[in-house]
Amino acid sequence: MASDRPLTSPAQPDAALKVPRMQDRMTHDVWLPEETVALRSQAREAVEKRLAPHAREIGRREESADSFPWAAFRGLAEEGLFSVPFGADFGRGLTYPMLGTCTVTEEIAYHSSSMAGVYDGQCILVPQTLTFASPALRARLIPELVSGRTAFSFATTEPETSSDLTATRMQTVAERTADGFVVNGRKHWITNSVVAG
Ligand SMILES: Cc1cc2nc3c(=O)[nH]c(=O)nc-3n(C[C@H](O)[C@H](O)[C@H](O)COP(=O)(O)OP(=O)(O)OC[C@H]3O[C@@H](n4cnc5c(N)ncnc54)[C@H](O)[C@@H]3O)c2cc1C
């Protein structure tokens, strides 16, 4: 941990928070960088405006292609929350992107665990996977993700293997063809599968 980074003091809770919570003072501010505290303020306002009014309804719906909460999803994207994990080439270029992404997830989860799961897929699992993608694929996909035009999904879990993703347990196979790859196998627990692009 860098010793010269600006830290907030637990004795001085973030005055910019329009919706303060007890835990901000008790725990969250103790070691958070100022960058993350400012992001949390912005995320909390965005979530209050774009998600909170719909959260109860989202939590009650069965998951289906028709019920996906596009308005809240794209609202969070418009507020810039999907850009948090990325460097300056595609996103915010934060000094602490991982901490920022976790903090935004926490703000979303306060109102909707469903949407926090969606944010997890879109902004943690998929960006982590795209770390290993070619520059061309990153340039094609990340703007789609950050803008919220496309909902992404992440499919590793299989009926016969979940935590254990070793090659001897995984049954899905990718075969190279003239045009690319053909992927065959069965997956389940796929967040956003009903609407993913
Ligand atoms: C709400 C929700 C959303 C999800 N979304 C997705 C998604 O979008 N995409 C996706 O691919 N998956 C998704 N999953 C699946 C999730 O990744 C799996 O649930 C997770 O990998 C655990 O698998 P499992 O539940 O089958 O438990 P298991 O793998 O059966 O594990 C059961 C228990 O055994 C322990 N265990 C397992 N293997 C070992 C070992 N070798 N040694 C010691 N202990 C072990 C585990 O820690 C756990 O406590 C989602 C799950 C949930 C609940």
mmCIF file of C-alpha atoms in Angstrom, residues 85-194:
data_model
loop_
_atom_site.group_PDB
_atom_site.id
_atom_site.type_symbol
_atom_site.label_atom_id
_atom_site.label_comp_id
_atom_site.label_asym_id
_atom_site.label_seq_id
_atom_site.Cartn_x
_atom_site.Cartn_y
_atom_site.Cartn_z
ATOM 1 C CA PRO A 85 -12.888 -0.955 -14.465
ATOM 2 C CA PHE A 86 -11.161 0.260 -17.627
ATOM 3 C CA GLY A 87 -8.011 2.244 -18.312
ATOM 4 C CA ALA A 88 -8.044 5.630 -20.013
ATOM 5 C CA ASP A 89 -8.146 4.015 -23.488
ATOM 6 C CA PHE A 90 -11.744 2.844 -22.961
ATOM 7 C CA GLY A 91 -12.778 4.020 -19.522
ATOM 8 C CA ARG A 92 -11.929 6.235 -16.593
ATOM 9 C CA GLY A 93 -8.294 5.359 -16.107
ATOM 10 C CA LEU A 94 -8.627 5.276 -12.327
ATOM 11 C CA THR A 95 -5.602 4.729 -10.111
ATOM 12 C CA TYR A 96 -7.566 2.107 -8.142
ATOM 13 C CA PRO A 97 -9.956 0.530 -10.669
ATOM 14 C CA MET A 98 -10.500 -2.719 -8.744
ATOM 15 C CA LEU A 99 -11.356 -0.912 -5.526
ATOM 16 C CA GLY A 100 -13.601 1.454 -7.476
ATOM 17 C CA THR A 101 -15.448 -1.394 -9.186
ATOM 18 C CA CYS A 102 -16.017 -3.170 -5.856
ATOM 19 C CA THR A 103 -17.264 0.071 -4.321
ATOM 20 C CA VAL A 104 -19.749 0.630 -7.152
ATOM 21 C CA THR A 105 -20.915 -2.985 -6.831
ATOM 22 C CA GLU A 106 -21.543 -2.373 -3.145
ATOM 23 C CA GLU A 107 -23.580 0.765 -3.879
ATOM 24 C CA ILE A 108 -25.694 -1.126 -6.440
ATOM 25 C CA ALA A 109 -26.145 -4.113 -4.112
ATOM 26 C CA TYR A 110 -27.494 -1.836 -1.377
ATOM 27 C CA HIS A 111 -30.646 -1.511 -3.490
ATOM 28 C CA SER A 112 -30.619 -4.551 -5.776
ATOM 29 C CA SER A 113 -28.642 -7.769 -5.436
ATOM 30 C CA SER A 114 -29.964 -8.739 -8.896
ATOM 31 C CA MET A 115 -28.443 -5.689 -10.535
ATOM 32 C CA ALA A 116 -25.237 -6.165 -8.548
ATOM 33 C CA GLY A 117 -25.000 -9.613 -10.151
ATOM 34 C CA VAL A 118 -25.495 -8.038 -13.564
ATOM 35 C CA TYR A 119 -22.826 -5.429 -12.793
ATOM 36 C CA ASP A 120 -20.495 -8.179 -11.587
ATOM 37 C CA GLY A 121 -20.794 -9.948 -14.947
ATOM 38 C CA GLN A 122 -20.560 -6.801 -17.031
ATOM 39 C CA CYS A 123 -17.838 -4.997 -15.082
ATOM 40 C CA ILE A 124 -15.777 -7.662 -13.273
ATOM 41 C CA LEU A 125 -15.991 -11.079 -14.950
ATOM 42 C CA VAL A 126 -16.147 -9.928 -18.572
ATOM 43 C CA PRO A 127 -13.487 -7.173 -18.282
ATOM 44 C CA GLN A 128 -11.214 -9.677 -16.569
ATOM 45 C CA THR A 129 -11.691 -12.103 -19.460
ATOM 46 C CA LEU A 130 -11.102 -9.326 -22.020
ATOM 47 C CA THR A 131 -7.723 -8.649 -20.413
ATOM 48 C CA PHE A 132 -6.502 -11.545 -22.561
ATOM 49 C CA ALA A 133 -8.344 -10.572 -25.768
ATOM 50 C CA SER A 134 -6.625 -9.217 -28.869
ATOM 51 C CA PRO A 135 -6.476 -5.398 -29.238
ATOM 52 C CA ALA A 136 -8.957 -5.622 -32.130
ATOM 53 C CA LEU A 137 -11.473 -7.602 -30.080
ATOM 54 C CA ARG A 138 -11.073 -5.232 -27.135
ATOM 55 C CA ALA A 139 -11.638 -2.241 -29.420
ATOM 56 C CA ARG A 140 -14.809 -3.848 -30.778
ATOM 57 C CA LEU A 141 -16.326 -5.110 -27.539
ATOM 58 C CA ILE A 142 -15.359 -2.756 -24.716
ATOM 59 C CA PRO A 143 -17.171 0.323 -26.112
ATOM 60 C CA GLU A 144 -20.304 -1.858 -26.432
ATOM 61 C CA LEU A 145 -19.917 -2.864 -22.804
ATOM 62 C CA VAL A 146 -19.136 0.586 -21.403
ATOM 63 C CA SER A 147 -22.032 2.249 -23.250
ATOM 64 C CA GLY A 148 -24.510 -0.418 -22.108
ATOM 65 C CA ARG A 149 -25.588 -0.991 -25.731
ATOM 66 C CA THR A 150 -24.904 -4.685 -25.184
ATOM 67 C CA ALA A 151 -25.450 -6.821 -22.095
ATOM 68 C CA PHE A 152 -22.625 -9.324 -21.698
ATOM 69 C CA SER A 153 -22.622 -12.728 -20.047
ATOM 70 C CA PHE A 154 -20.060 -15.113 -18.673
ATOM 71 C CA ALA A 155 -20.406 -18.892 -18.967
ATOM 72 C CA THR A 156 -17.949 -21.147 -17.203
ATOM 73 C CA THR A 157 -20.173 -23.306 -14.977
ATOM 74 C CA GLU A 158 -21.287 -26.664 -16.406
ATOM 75 C CA PRO A 159 -23.680 -29.295 -15.054
ATOM 76 C CA GLU A 160 -20.731 -31.570 -14.262
ATOM 77 C CA THR A 161 -18.262 -28.940 -13.064
ATOM 78 C CA SER A 162 -18.552 -25.621 -11.260
ATOM 79 C CA SER A 163 -15.737 -24.620 -8.943
ATOM 80 C CA ASP A 164 -13.401 -27.128 -10.573
ATOM 81 C CA LEU A 165 -12.705 -25.756 -14.046
ATOM 82 C CA THR A 166 -9.734 -27.974 -14.876
ATOM 83 C CA ALA A 167 -9.530 -29.426 -18.384
ATOM 84 C CA THR A 168 -10.207 -32.947 -17.142
ATOM 85 C CA ARG A 169 -13.577 -31.878 -15.688
ATOM 86 C CA MET A 170 -14.732 -29.304 -18.270
ATOM 87 C CA GLN A 171 -16.646 -30.871 -21.133
ATOM 88 C CA THR A 172 -17.089 -27.877 -23.421
ATOM 89 C CA VAL A 173 -14.707 -27.994 -26.378
ATOM 90 C CA ALA A 174 -13.678 -25.278 -28.855
ATOM 91 C CA GLU A 175 -12.636 -26.556 -32.276
ATOM 92 C CA ARG A 176 -10.863 -24.350 -34.770
ATOM 93 C CA THR A 177 -12.551 -24.042 -38.164
ATOM 94 C CA ALA A 178 -11.785 -22.069 -41.318
ATOM 95 C CA ASP A 179 -13.986 -19.209 -40.054
ATOM 96 C CA GLY A 180 -12.985 -19.205 -36.406
ATOM 97 C CA PHE A 181 -14.178 -21.632 -33.761
ATOM 98 C CA VAL A 182 -17.118 -23.930 -33.130
ATOM 99 C CA VAL A 183 -17.825 -24.246 -29.405
ATOM 100 C CA ASN A 184 -19.855 -27.225 -28.180
ATOM 101 C CA GLY A 185 -20.928 -27.970 -24.649
ATOM 102 C CA ARG A 186 -23.489 -27.259 -21.945
ATOM 103 C CA LYS A 187 -23.373 -24.342 -19.533
ATOM 104 C CA HIS A 188 -25.671 -23.222 -16.762
ATOM 105 C CA TRP A 189 -26.036 -20.373 -14.239
ATOM 106 C CA ILE A 190 -25.353 -17.881 -17.055
ATOM 107 C CA THR A 191 -26.102 -14.364 -15.804
ATOM 108 C CA ASN A 192 -27.755 -12.265 -18.561
ATOM 109 C CA SER A 193 -28.068 -15.269 -20.887
ATOM 110 C CA VAL A 194 -31.603 -14.306 -21.889
#
